[in-house]
Structure formats: structure tokens, C-alpha cells
XYZ file of C-alpha atoms in Angstrom:
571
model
C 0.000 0.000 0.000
C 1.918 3.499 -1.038
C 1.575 6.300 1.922
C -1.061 8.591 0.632
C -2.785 6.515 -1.306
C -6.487 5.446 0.104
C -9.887 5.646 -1.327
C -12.825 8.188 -0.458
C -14.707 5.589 0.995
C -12.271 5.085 3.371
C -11.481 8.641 4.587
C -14.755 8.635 5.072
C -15.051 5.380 7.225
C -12.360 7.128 9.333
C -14.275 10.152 10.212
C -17.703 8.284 10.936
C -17.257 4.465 11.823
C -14.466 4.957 14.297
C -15.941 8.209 15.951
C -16.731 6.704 18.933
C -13.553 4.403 18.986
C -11.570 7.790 18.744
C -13.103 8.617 22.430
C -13.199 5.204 24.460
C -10.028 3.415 23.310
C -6.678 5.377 22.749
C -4.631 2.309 21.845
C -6.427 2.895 18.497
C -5.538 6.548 18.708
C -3.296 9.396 17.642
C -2.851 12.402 19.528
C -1.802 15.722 18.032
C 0.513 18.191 19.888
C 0.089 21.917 19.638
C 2.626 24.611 20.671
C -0.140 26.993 21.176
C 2.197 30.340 20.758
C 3.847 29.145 17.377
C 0.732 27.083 15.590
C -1.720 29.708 14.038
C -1.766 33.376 14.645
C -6.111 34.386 14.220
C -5.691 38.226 15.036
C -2.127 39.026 13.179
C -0.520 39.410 16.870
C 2.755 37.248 16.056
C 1.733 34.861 18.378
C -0.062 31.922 18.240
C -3.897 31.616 20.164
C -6.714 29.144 20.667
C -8.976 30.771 17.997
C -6.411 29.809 15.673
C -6.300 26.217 16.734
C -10.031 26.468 15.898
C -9.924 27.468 12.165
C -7.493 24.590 11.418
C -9.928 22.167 13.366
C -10.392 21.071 9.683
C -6.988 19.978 8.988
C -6.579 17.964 11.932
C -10.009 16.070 11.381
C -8.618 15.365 7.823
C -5.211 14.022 9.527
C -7.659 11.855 10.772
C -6.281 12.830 14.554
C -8.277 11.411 18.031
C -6.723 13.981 20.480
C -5.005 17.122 20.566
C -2.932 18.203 23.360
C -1.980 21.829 23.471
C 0.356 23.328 25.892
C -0.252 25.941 28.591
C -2.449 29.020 27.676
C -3.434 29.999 31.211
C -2.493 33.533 32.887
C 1.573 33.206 32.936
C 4.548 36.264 32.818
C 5.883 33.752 29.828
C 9.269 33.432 31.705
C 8.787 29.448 29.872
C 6.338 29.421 27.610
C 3.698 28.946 29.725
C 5.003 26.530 31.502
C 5.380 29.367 34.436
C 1.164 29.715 35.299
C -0.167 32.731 37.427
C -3.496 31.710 37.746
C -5.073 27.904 36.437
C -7.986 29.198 36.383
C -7.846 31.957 33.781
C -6.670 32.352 29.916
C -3.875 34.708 29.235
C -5.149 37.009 27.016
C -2.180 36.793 24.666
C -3.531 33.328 23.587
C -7.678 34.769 23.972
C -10.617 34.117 25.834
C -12.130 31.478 28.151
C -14.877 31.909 25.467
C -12.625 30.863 22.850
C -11.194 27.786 25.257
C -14.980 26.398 25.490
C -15.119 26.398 21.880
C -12.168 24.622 21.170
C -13.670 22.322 23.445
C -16.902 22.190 21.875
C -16.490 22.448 18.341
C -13.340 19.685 18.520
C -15.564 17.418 20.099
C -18.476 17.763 17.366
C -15.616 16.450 15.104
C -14.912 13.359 17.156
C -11.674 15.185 18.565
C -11.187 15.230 22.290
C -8.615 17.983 23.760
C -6.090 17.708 26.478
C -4.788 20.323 28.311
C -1.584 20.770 30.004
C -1.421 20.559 33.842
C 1.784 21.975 35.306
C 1.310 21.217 38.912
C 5.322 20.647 40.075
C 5.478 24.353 40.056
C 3.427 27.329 39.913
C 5.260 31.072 38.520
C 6.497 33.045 41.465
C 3.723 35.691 40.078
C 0.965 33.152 41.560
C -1.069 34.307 43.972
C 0.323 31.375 46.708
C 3.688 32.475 46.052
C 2.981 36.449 46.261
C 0.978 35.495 49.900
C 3.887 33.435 51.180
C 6.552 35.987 50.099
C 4.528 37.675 52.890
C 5.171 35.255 55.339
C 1.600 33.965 55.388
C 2.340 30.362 56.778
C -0.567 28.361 54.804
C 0.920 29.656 51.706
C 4.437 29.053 52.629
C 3.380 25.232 53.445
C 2.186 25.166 49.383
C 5.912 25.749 48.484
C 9.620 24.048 49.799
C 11.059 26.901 51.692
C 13.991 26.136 53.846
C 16.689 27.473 55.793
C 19.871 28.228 54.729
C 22.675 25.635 55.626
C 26.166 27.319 56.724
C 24.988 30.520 55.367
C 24.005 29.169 52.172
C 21.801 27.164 50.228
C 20.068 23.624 51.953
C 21.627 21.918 49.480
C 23.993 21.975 46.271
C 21.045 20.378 43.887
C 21.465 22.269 40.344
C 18.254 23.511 38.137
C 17.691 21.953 35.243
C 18.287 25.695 33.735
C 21.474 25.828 34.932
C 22.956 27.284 38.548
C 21.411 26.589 41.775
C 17.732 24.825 42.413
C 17.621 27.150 45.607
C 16.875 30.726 45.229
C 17.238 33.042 48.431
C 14.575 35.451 49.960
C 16.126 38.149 52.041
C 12.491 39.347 53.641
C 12.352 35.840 54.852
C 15.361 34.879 55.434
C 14.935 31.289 53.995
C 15.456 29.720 50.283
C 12.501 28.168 47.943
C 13.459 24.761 45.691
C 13.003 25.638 41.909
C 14.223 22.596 39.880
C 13.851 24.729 36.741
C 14.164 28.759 36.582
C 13.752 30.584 39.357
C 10.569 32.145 38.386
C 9.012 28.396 38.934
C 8.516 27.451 42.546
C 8.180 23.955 43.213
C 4.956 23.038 44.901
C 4.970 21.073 48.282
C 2.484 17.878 47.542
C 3.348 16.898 50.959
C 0.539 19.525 52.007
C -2.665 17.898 51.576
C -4.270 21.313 51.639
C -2.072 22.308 48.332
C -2.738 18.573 46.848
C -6.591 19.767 47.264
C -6.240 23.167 45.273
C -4.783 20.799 42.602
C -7.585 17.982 42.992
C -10.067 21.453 42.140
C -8.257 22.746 39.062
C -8.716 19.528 37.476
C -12.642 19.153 37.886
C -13.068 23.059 36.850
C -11.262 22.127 33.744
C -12.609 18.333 33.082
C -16.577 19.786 33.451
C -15.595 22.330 30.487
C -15.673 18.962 28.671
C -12.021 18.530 27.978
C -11.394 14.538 27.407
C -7.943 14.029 28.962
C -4.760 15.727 30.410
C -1.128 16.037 29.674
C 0.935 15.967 33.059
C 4.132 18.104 33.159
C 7.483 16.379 34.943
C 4.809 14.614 37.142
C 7.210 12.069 38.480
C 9.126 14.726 39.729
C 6.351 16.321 42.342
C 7.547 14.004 45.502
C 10.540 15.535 46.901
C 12.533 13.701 49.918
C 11.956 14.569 53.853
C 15.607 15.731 54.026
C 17.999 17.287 51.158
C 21.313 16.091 51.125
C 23.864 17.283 48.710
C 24.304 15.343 45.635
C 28.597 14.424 45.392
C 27.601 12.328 42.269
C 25.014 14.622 40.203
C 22.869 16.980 40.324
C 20.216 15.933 42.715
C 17.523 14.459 40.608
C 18.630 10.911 41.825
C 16.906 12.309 45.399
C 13.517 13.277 43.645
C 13.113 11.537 40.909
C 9.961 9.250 40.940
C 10.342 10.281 44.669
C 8.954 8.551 47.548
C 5.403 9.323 47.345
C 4.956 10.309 43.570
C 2.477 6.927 43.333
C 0.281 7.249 46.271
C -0.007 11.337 45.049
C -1.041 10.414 41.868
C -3.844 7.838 42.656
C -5.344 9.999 44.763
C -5.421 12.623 42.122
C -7.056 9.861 39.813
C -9.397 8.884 42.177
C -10.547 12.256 44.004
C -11.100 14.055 40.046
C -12.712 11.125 38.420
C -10.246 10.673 35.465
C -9.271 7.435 35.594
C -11.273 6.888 32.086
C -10.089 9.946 30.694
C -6.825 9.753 28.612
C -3.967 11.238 30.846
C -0.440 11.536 30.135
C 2.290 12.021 32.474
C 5.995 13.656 31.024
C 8.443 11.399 33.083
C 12.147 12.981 33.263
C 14.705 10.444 33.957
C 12.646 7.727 34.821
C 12.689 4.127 35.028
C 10.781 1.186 33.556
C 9.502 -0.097 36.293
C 8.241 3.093 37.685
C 6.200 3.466 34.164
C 4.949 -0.030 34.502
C 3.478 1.085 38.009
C 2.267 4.775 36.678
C 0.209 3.385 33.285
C -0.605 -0.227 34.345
C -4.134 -0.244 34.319
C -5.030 -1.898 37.772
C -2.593 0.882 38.968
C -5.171 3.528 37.999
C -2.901 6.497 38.141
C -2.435 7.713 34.164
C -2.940 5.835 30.653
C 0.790 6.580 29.405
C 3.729 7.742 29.916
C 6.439 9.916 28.003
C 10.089 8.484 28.597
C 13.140 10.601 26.792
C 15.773 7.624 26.861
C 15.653 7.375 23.394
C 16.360 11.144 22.915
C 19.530 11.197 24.539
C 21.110 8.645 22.469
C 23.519 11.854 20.520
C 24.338 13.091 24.524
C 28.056 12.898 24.234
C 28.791 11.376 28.093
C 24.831 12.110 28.741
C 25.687 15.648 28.091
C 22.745 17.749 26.162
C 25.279 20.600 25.568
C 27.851 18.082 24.374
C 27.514 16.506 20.571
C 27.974 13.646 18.849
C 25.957 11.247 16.439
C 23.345 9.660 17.459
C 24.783 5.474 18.669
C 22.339 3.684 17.070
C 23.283 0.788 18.694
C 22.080 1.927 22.208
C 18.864 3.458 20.174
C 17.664 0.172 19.440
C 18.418 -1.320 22.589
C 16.275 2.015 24.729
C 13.429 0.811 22.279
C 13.626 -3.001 22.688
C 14.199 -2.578 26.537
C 11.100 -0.029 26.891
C 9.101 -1.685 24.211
C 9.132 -4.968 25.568
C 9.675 -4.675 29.127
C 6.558 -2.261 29.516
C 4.719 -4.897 27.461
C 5.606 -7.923 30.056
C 4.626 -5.168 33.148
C 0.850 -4.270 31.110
C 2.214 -0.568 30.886
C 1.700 1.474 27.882
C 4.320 4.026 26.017
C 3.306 7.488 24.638
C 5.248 7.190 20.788
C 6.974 9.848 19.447
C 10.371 11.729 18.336
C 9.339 14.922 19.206
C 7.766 17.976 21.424
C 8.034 21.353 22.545
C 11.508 20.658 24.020
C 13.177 18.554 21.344
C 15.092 19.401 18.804
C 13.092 18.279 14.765
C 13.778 14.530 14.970
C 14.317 15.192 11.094
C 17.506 17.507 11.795
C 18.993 14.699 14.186
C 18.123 10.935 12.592
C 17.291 12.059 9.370
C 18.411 14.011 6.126
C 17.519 17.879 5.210
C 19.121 17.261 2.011
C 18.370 14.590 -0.879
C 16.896 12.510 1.694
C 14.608 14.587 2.892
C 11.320 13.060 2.356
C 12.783 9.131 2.631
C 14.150 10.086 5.969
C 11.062 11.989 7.254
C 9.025 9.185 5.907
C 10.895 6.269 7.505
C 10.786 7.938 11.079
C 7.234 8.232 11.068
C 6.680 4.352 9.781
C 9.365 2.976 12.511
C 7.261 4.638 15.550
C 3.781 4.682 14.531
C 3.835 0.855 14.241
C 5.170 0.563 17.417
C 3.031 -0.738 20.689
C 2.148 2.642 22.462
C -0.169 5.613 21.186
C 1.297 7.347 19.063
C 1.723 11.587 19.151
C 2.493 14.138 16.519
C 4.323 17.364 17.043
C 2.927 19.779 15.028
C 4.511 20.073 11.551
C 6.457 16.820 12.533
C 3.708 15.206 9.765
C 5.285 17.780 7.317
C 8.914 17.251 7.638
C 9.904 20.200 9.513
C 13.241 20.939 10.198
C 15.686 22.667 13.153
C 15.787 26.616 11.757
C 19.430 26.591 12.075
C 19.544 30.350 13.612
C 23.065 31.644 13.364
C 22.760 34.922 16.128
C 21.790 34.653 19.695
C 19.292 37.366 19.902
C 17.124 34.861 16.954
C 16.452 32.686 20.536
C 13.786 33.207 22.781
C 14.515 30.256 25.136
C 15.348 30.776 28.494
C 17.025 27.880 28.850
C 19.302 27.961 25.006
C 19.879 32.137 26.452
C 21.277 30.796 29.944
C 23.397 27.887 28.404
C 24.296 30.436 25.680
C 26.431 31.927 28.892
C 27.132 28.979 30.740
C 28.976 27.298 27.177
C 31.069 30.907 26.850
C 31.836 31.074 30.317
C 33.132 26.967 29.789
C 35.484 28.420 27.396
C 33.419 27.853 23.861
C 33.579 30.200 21.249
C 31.242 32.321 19.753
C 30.764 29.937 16.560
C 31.296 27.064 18.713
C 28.632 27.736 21.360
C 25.735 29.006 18.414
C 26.398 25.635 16.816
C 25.770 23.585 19.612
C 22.258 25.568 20.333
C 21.079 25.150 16.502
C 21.799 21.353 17.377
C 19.874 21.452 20.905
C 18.051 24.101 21.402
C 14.078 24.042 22.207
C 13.610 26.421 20.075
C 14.242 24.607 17.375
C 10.838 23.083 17.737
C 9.119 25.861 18.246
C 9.472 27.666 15.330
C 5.834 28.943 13.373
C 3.544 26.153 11.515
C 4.499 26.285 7.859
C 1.016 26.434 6.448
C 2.207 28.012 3.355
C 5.095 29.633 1.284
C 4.144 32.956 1.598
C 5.962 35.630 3.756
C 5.036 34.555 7.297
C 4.678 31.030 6.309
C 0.698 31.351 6.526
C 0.775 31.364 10.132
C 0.251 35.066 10.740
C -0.152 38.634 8.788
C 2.259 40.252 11.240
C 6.032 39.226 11.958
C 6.029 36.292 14.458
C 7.424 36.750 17.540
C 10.068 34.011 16.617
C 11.918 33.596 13.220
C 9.773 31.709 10.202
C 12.731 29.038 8.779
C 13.504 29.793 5.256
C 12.617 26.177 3.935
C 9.095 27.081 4.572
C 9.051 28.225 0.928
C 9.046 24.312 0.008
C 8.362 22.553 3.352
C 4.473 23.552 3.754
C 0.840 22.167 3.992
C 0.068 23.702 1.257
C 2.399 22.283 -1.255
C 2.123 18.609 0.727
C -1.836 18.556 0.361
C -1.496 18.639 -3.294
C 1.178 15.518 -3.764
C -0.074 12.148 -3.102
C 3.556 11.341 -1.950
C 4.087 13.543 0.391
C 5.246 13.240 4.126
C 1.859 14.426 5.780
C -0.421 11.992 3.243
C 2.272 9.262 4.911
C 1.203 10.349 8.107
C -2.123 10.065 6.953
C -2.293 6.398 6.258
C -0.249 5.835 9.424
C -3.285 7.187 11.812
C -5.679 5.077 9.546
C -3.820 1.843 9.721
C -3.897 2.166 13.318
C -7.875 2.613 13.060
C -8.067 -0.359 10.828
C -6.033 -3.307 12.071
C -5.763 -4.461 15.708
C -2.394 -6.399 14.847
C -0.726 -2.479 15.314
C -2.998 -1.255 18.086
C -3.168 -4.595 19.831
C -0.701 -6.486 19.019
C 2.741 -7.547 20.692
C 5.958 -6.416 19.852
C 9.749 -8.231 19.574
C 12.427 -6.288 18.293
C 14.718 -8.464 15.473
C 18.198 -8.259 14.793
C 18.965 -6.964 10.761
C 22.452 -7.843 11.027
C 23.266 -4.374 10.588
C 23.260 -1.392 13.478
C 22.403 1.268 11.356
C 18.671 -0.669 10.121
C 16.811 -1.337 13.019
C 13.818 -3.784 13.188
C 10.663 -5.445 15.362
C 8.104 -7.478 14.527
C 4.035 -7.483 15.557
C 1.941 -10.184 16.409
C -1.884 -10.937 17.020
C -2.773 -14.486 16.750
C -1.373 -15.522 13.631
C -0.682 -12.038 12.076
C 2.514 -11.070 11.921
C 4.319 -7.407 10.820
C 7.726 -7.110 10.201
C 9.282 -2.925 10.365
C 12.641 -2.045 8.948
C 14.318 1.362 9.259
C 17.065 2.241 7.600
C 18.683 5.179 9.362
C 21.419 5.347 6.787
C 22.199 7.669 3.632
C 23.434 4.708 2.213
C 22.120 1.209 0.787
C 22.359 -1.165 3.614
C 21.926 -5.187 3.905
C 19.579 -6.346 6.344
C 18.619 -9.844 7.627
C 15.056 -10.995 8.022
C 13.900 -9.153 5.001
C 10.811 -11.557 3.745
C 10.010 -12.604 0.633
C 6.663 -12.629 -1.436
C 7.212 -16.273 -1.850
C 6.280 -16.878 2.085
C 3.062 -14.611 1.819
C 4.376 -11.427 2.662
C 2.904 -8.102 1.247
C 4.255 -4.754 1.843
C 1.861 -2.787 3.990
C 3.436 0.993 3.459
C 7.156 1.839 2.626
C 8.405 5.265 1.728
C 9.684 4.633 -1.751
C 6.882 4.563 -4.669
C 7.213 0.933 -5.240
C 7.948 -2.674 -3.316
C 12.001 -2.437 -3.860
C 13.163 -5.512 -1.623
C 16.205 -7.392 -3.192
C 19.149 -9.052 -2.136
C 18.063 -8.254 1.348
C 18.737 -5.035 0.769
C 17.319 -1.667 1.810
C 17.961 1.628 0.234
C 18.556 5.103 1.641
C 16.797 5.559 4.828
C 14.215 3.182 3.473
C 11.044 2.120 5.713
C 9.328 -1.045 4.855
C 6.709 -2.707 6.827
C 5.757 -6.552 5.429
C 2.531 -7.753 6.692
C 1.473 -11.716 6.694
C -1.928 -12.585 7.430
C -3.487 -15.475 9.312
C -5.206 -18.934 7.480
C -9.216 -17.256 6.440
């Protein structure tokens, strides 16, 4: 079957037969991520808002998407994004209305699209109302935060944020220091206080009775902190809090005091362990449905160093995926899919080609995690081929984080060239760059200048151009979603990762009673031999591939080739 290539009845069946599926069972499903601030601009702002999520409701229902996730749009100074909130309860105005939020709501669910929103409940911004009262010295607000006192004149402890520089930040009026784990602006919240666990237990029911249909979890394992804080002689600290002591017990109670346990809920899981994501998505567990794991992202770390690069070992990529894969399949848990997010560099800019390759590579990505066990998510313009911007000045960024490590790397001795190339590899911003709708001036995603540089391959990377060739990367994506729909072998089915023979194509099989699917990825610019490949002979047909036609020879694939080989069962 070629990627793009399905009939009207079909498309059709997608939209109306599986409606209900789309709501009640989201191993079938495929959520859709949106970076609110950079996906469409409705009022020719710069920035990105929730009425502009709503006129491309159309696109998404044509993707044939289930969910769509979008990141924080509630009352925030922006210090990350968003990820900084003032007040849960309100919509900045930057991104619209509360108005506008229900309607989202509304009119995705009359298209058989649930939404998720993004709860970000290990910190609150320091311009929250808790934080403002306990700068104060009001003790009940104090007790929502971890404020402590300092330790031989200095901070509790030497734990480092994950911005860079000290997790402790001092108060003079108080004499005592507050625990950020990111910037400094972002208070961590105390969930040892079952008064603060309470306020949390409430913003969840104001938002789920606006009709939302699940929730994204930021750094949720990270919300139990230890009784005492010792300094770290071997790290940073996250060893002490990292799926901490009472993370579990906090997040069944959440489950069970909101009523989401049959909502779809996602928790984002930094430096985490298998068996910790067994126990957080195991159904009889009943804390979330899935987790996010970033392993698999870390695999070009040189030393486990983000700021540090090197190509990605492909080796130890295929043995994160086997281990996670099949592990969480023996424990009943259940991966979230996916190469990229908000904080990720373009998956296409670090496994893949921007050159000749281009399409192949963007193709075979999408192929070797879609048909993976786990639902799958999509980053927006990930189904287009998108690309890292490749910004060569500093004052292009807008991260807080690439702007701090901007200073950290010069202060470490890098040069100017040296310290700019290692951000256009790493930084988040590279993900966050505006939709490319179109190849007109702004890219089609706003009137006005955006408030972050449009790349320049928009010109030929766009929806537009994509919708009108059947061979493009987002009619792959496409058939991807459906064949998820259509056959339980993918959505159901178990998974054992193969062995090609040959580290740079990796390869798994599928298997529902007597189904089986065989996946190859090439991650190589080069023809590459590969054991396993089947043969027509034995009953096996090619499903989807990224080249136009069936090219298997020799056992050999070519250039970044994808090939998935499906044998059905006796009738």
C-alpha cells in the first residue's frame, strides 16, 4: 500500500465508523501536539492563540487525529512558555478568551476530537497568587511551596536547576530559600501539604466539566521531593527526587478524588525508570494511561551531556526501544510514541536528512514509531517534515534555557561559533518555530512578523504544497493514523524487536494471533543489507514503505528506506 494513497470511501469510514472508537479506546488513537504560541496566529498578533487552533480544526479532522494536546495558555509572565502559570484558572489574554477555550472544546468534540490540556502542577510562577501570599510570610501559603533554611549561610543543598545554577533561590524578607528545579521564576509546589494537593484535585474538575477529554501531566514524576535534602557528590540531585517517595500514592489519589481514571492522561516522566512506568500506566494501577520516557532522545548526549555533541549510537537506540518496548509490554504498561515535542530538537535535523533525503528520511521515522506498541503523538509540523531553523545569532532565541546555556557554554570556554552551533543542534527552540502552512511571507501562520523567526525552507516545506502531492510526508502520516484505526495487529498487538544484522537498520516485529508485521528502518544515507527481510514467496505483502514501489532485493534496503511486510493469518 503506497503512503497517501487510500480511497474516499475510506477517509470517510475514518471520520464516521471509528468516531466513537476515537473517544473510548486510545490504543487505536493518535494524539496531536500543539505549541499553542507558534501554531496559528487568528488576530495578526505574532503569536499563536486558541482561535487559531479552531480554524485549522479542519486539517486535523482530515489528519484523521483522536486527540489534541496543546500546551499551557493559562495567565503566565511567559518566563517558559507557559510553563510558568499565574493563575489555572484563567486564559492569558495573549492566547484569547475562556470563550474561545470552550469552543475549542466544543467544536473539537463535534468532530470526534477530544482535547487535552496541560497541567503543570510541580510548580506554579512566582507571580501566583500562593507564592505572592507566602513571600509575605503567610504560613498556609508558605506550606504550598519548599522553603527552607539556609545551611552554613548558604543554600540547603547543592542540587542544580535543570536551567542551569542553583535549584535554591534566596529570599532576604524571609530569610529562607525556595526549591526551583527549573528557573527561578518556577517554585516547586509542596504535595506533601494535603491542603495544596486539594487546590490541585479542584483545578482539574473546573477544567474536566468544560468537557475537555484528557490531560497532559508536566514532569509529574518529579512532584515528591525527599523529607531531608542532602547534597548530591555524584550529580545533580535528581537521583533524590526523581519518581520520589510518594509520587504513586499522590497520583492515585489525584485519579481517584477528580474522576479521570477513564479519561486519557499523560504524564511527562524525566529520567525515569521502567519499572516506575509499569506502576504509573498499568491499568489496575489507575494512576495515568501513558507515559512519556526521553531515553531514546539522549542517544547523541556525548557522556549524557545535552550541551555536548555527537551522532546519534544507534546501537544503544535500538536497545532504549527493545528494553522499553518490551519490558513495559511484560509489566501491562503502555508508552506514549513519538520523536518529538516542545523541548526537542526536529527529529528530522537529528536521525534524518535535510538534504536529498529529505522526504525518505522523514518518511521512515514516522513508519518505525507509529507501528510501534504505544499511542502514538504528533508534534505539530512533525507530519510535514519540519526541520531545526538553524539560527546563526543569539538574539534569533527566545529560550530561556538555550539564552542561559548560551552563557554557561562561553563562560566553559566555547567560542562564539562554537557555542551558536551547539544551540542550533539542541536548542528548544528549534521546535518551536511557526507552523508552515504556506510559502508565503510569514509562512501562513500570521499577517504580522512572528514573535520568533519563520525558517527559510518554509518556501518548500508547507501544507500547502504537501496537500497537493499524493507522496508527500503528511499523506504518509495520513495512512499511518488510519492503519492504526483499521487493524488491531498495530494497536493490539505484541511487539519483539529483530536483529537486521546491521546497526544502522533497526527492526521489530508485531503479532496478534497468527498475524505477523515485520518494520525495517534504515537510518542510513546509504544502501544497507539487512537480515530478516521476507520474501513474497512466504506470503508477505508490503503494507506501506516510503519509496513509490515494493524495492526488496538481495536483502537489501535503500537510503533511509522504511518497509513494513505484513502476513496474514489462514481465512
Amino acid at each position: 500500500m503506497r503512503p497517501g494513497r487510500r480511497s474516499g470511501p475510506e477517509r470517510t469510514r475514518s471520520r464516521g465508523v471509528y468516531k466513537e472508537d476515537r473517544m473510548n479506546d486510545f490504543r487505536k488513537s493518535t494524539v496531536y501536539q500543539i505549541y499553542i504560541k507558534s501554531f496559528a496566529d487568528s488576530n495578526g498578533d505574532g503569536i499563536g492563540d486558541l482561535n487559531g487552533i479552531r480554524e485549522k480544526l479542519p486539517y486535523l479532522k482530515d489528519l484523521g487525529i483522536d486527540y489534541i494536546w496543546v500546551t499551557p495558555f493559562f495567565r503566565s509572565p511567559m518566563r517558559d512558555n507557559g510553563y510558568d502559570i499565574s493563575d489555572y484558572y484563567s486564559v492569558n489574554p495573549v492566547f484569547g478568551t475562556m470563550e474561545d477555550a470552550v469552543n475549542l472544546i466544543r467544536e473539537a468534540g463535534e468532530l470526534g476530537i477530544g482535547m487535552m490540556f496541560d497541567m503543570v502542577f510541580n510548580h506554579s510562577s512566582t507571580e501566583h497568587e500562593w507564592f505572592q501570599r507566602a513571600l509575605r510570610g503567610e504560613k498556609r501559603y508558605m506550606d504550598y511551596y519548599i522553603f527552607r533554611d539556609p545551611v552554613s549561610g548558604g543554600a540547603p543543598c547543592n542540587w542544580q536547576s535543570k536551567f542551569g545554577g542553583s535549584a535554591w533561590e534566596y529570599v532576604p524578607s524571609l530569610r529562607k530559600y525556595y526549591l526551583h528545579l527549573f528557573d527561578r521564576t518556577q517554585a516547586d509546589l509542596n504535595w506533601e501539604n494535603p491542603e495544596l494537593r486539594e487546590e490541585l484535585q479542584k483545578i482539574i474538575l473546573f477544567w474536566k466539566e468544560k468537557g475537555l477529554r484528557g490531560f497532559r501531566f508536566d514532569v509529574v514524576n518529579l512532584i515528591s521531593k525527599p523529607e531531608e535534602f542532602p547534597d548530591d557528590e555524584k550529580g545533580d540531585g535528581r537521583r533524590f527526587y526523581t519518581d520520589g517517595r510518594h509520587v504513586h500514592r499522590f497520583l492515585k489519589e489525584l485519579v481517584q478524588k477528580t474522576g479521570i481514571d477513564g479519561m486519557v492522561t499523560v504524564g511527562e516522566m524525566s529520567s525515569t525508570s521502567i519499572e516506575n512506568c509499569i506502576l504509573y500506566t498499568r491499568p489496575s494501577e489507575k494512576e495515568l494511561s501513558m507515559c512519556f520516557s526521553f531515553h531514546h532522545l539522549k542517544v547523541d548526549y556525548k557522556d549524557g551531556n545535552k550541551w555536548a555533541l555527537m551522532a546519534p549510537d544507534l546501537r544503544e537506540l535500538r536497545r532504549l526501544f527493545s528494553e522499553w518496548q518490551e519490558k513495559m509490554q511484560e509489566g501491562g504498561g503502555w508508552n506514549a510514541l513519538f520523536w518529538c515535542n516542545h523541548d526537542q530538537p526536529r527529529v528530522l535535523s537529528r536521525f534524518g536528512d535535510e538534504g536529498k533525503y529529505w522526504k525518505q528520511s522523514a518518511k521512515m521515522l514516522a513508519i518505525f514509531i507509529h507501528l510501534m506498541r504505544g499511542t502514538p503523538y504528533v508534534y505539530q509540523g512533525e507530519e510535514l517534515g519540519m526541520t531545526n531553523p538553524g539560527y546563526q545569532r543569539i538574539e534569533d532565541y527566545r529560550d530561556v534555557e538555550s539564552i542561559n546555556y548560551y552563557g554557561i557554554l562561553r563562560r566553559d570556554g566555547h567560542s562564539r561559533e562554537d557555542a551558536l552551533r551547539i544551540l542550533a543542534a539542541r536548542s528548544r527552540d528549534d521546535s518551536r518555530t511557526p507552523m508552515q502552512w504556506d510559502g508565503g511571507k510569514y509562512s501562513g501562520f500570521s499577517k504580522e512578523e512572528p514573535w520568533i523567526a519563520v525558517p527559510e525552507n518554509h518556501s518548500f516545506i508547507n501544507a500547502a504544497s504537501e496537500e497537493a502531492d499524493e507522496d508527500s510526508i503528511l499523506h504518509c502520516y495520513r495512512e499511518l493514523i488510519l492503519l492504526r484505526k483499521k487493524l488491531p495487529l498495530i494497536s493490539e498487538g505484541r511487539i519483539h524487536f529483530t536483529d537486521s544484522g546491521n546497526e544502522k537498520v533497526l527492526s521489530y516485529e508485531r503479532s496478534l494471533g497468527e498475524e505477523r508485521l515485520l518494520v525495517f528502518g534504515s537510518f542510513s544515507a546509504e544502501e544497507e543489507r539487512a537480515e530478516g527481510i521476507p520474501s513474497r514467496e512466504e506470503g508477505w505483502e508490503l503494507l506501506i514503505g516510503n519509496y513509490p514501489e515494493d524495492g526488496r532485493k538481495d536483502g537489501k534496503l535503500r537510503p533511509y528506506e522504511a518497509a513494513a511486510f505484513l502476513r496474514k493469518g489462514e481465512s
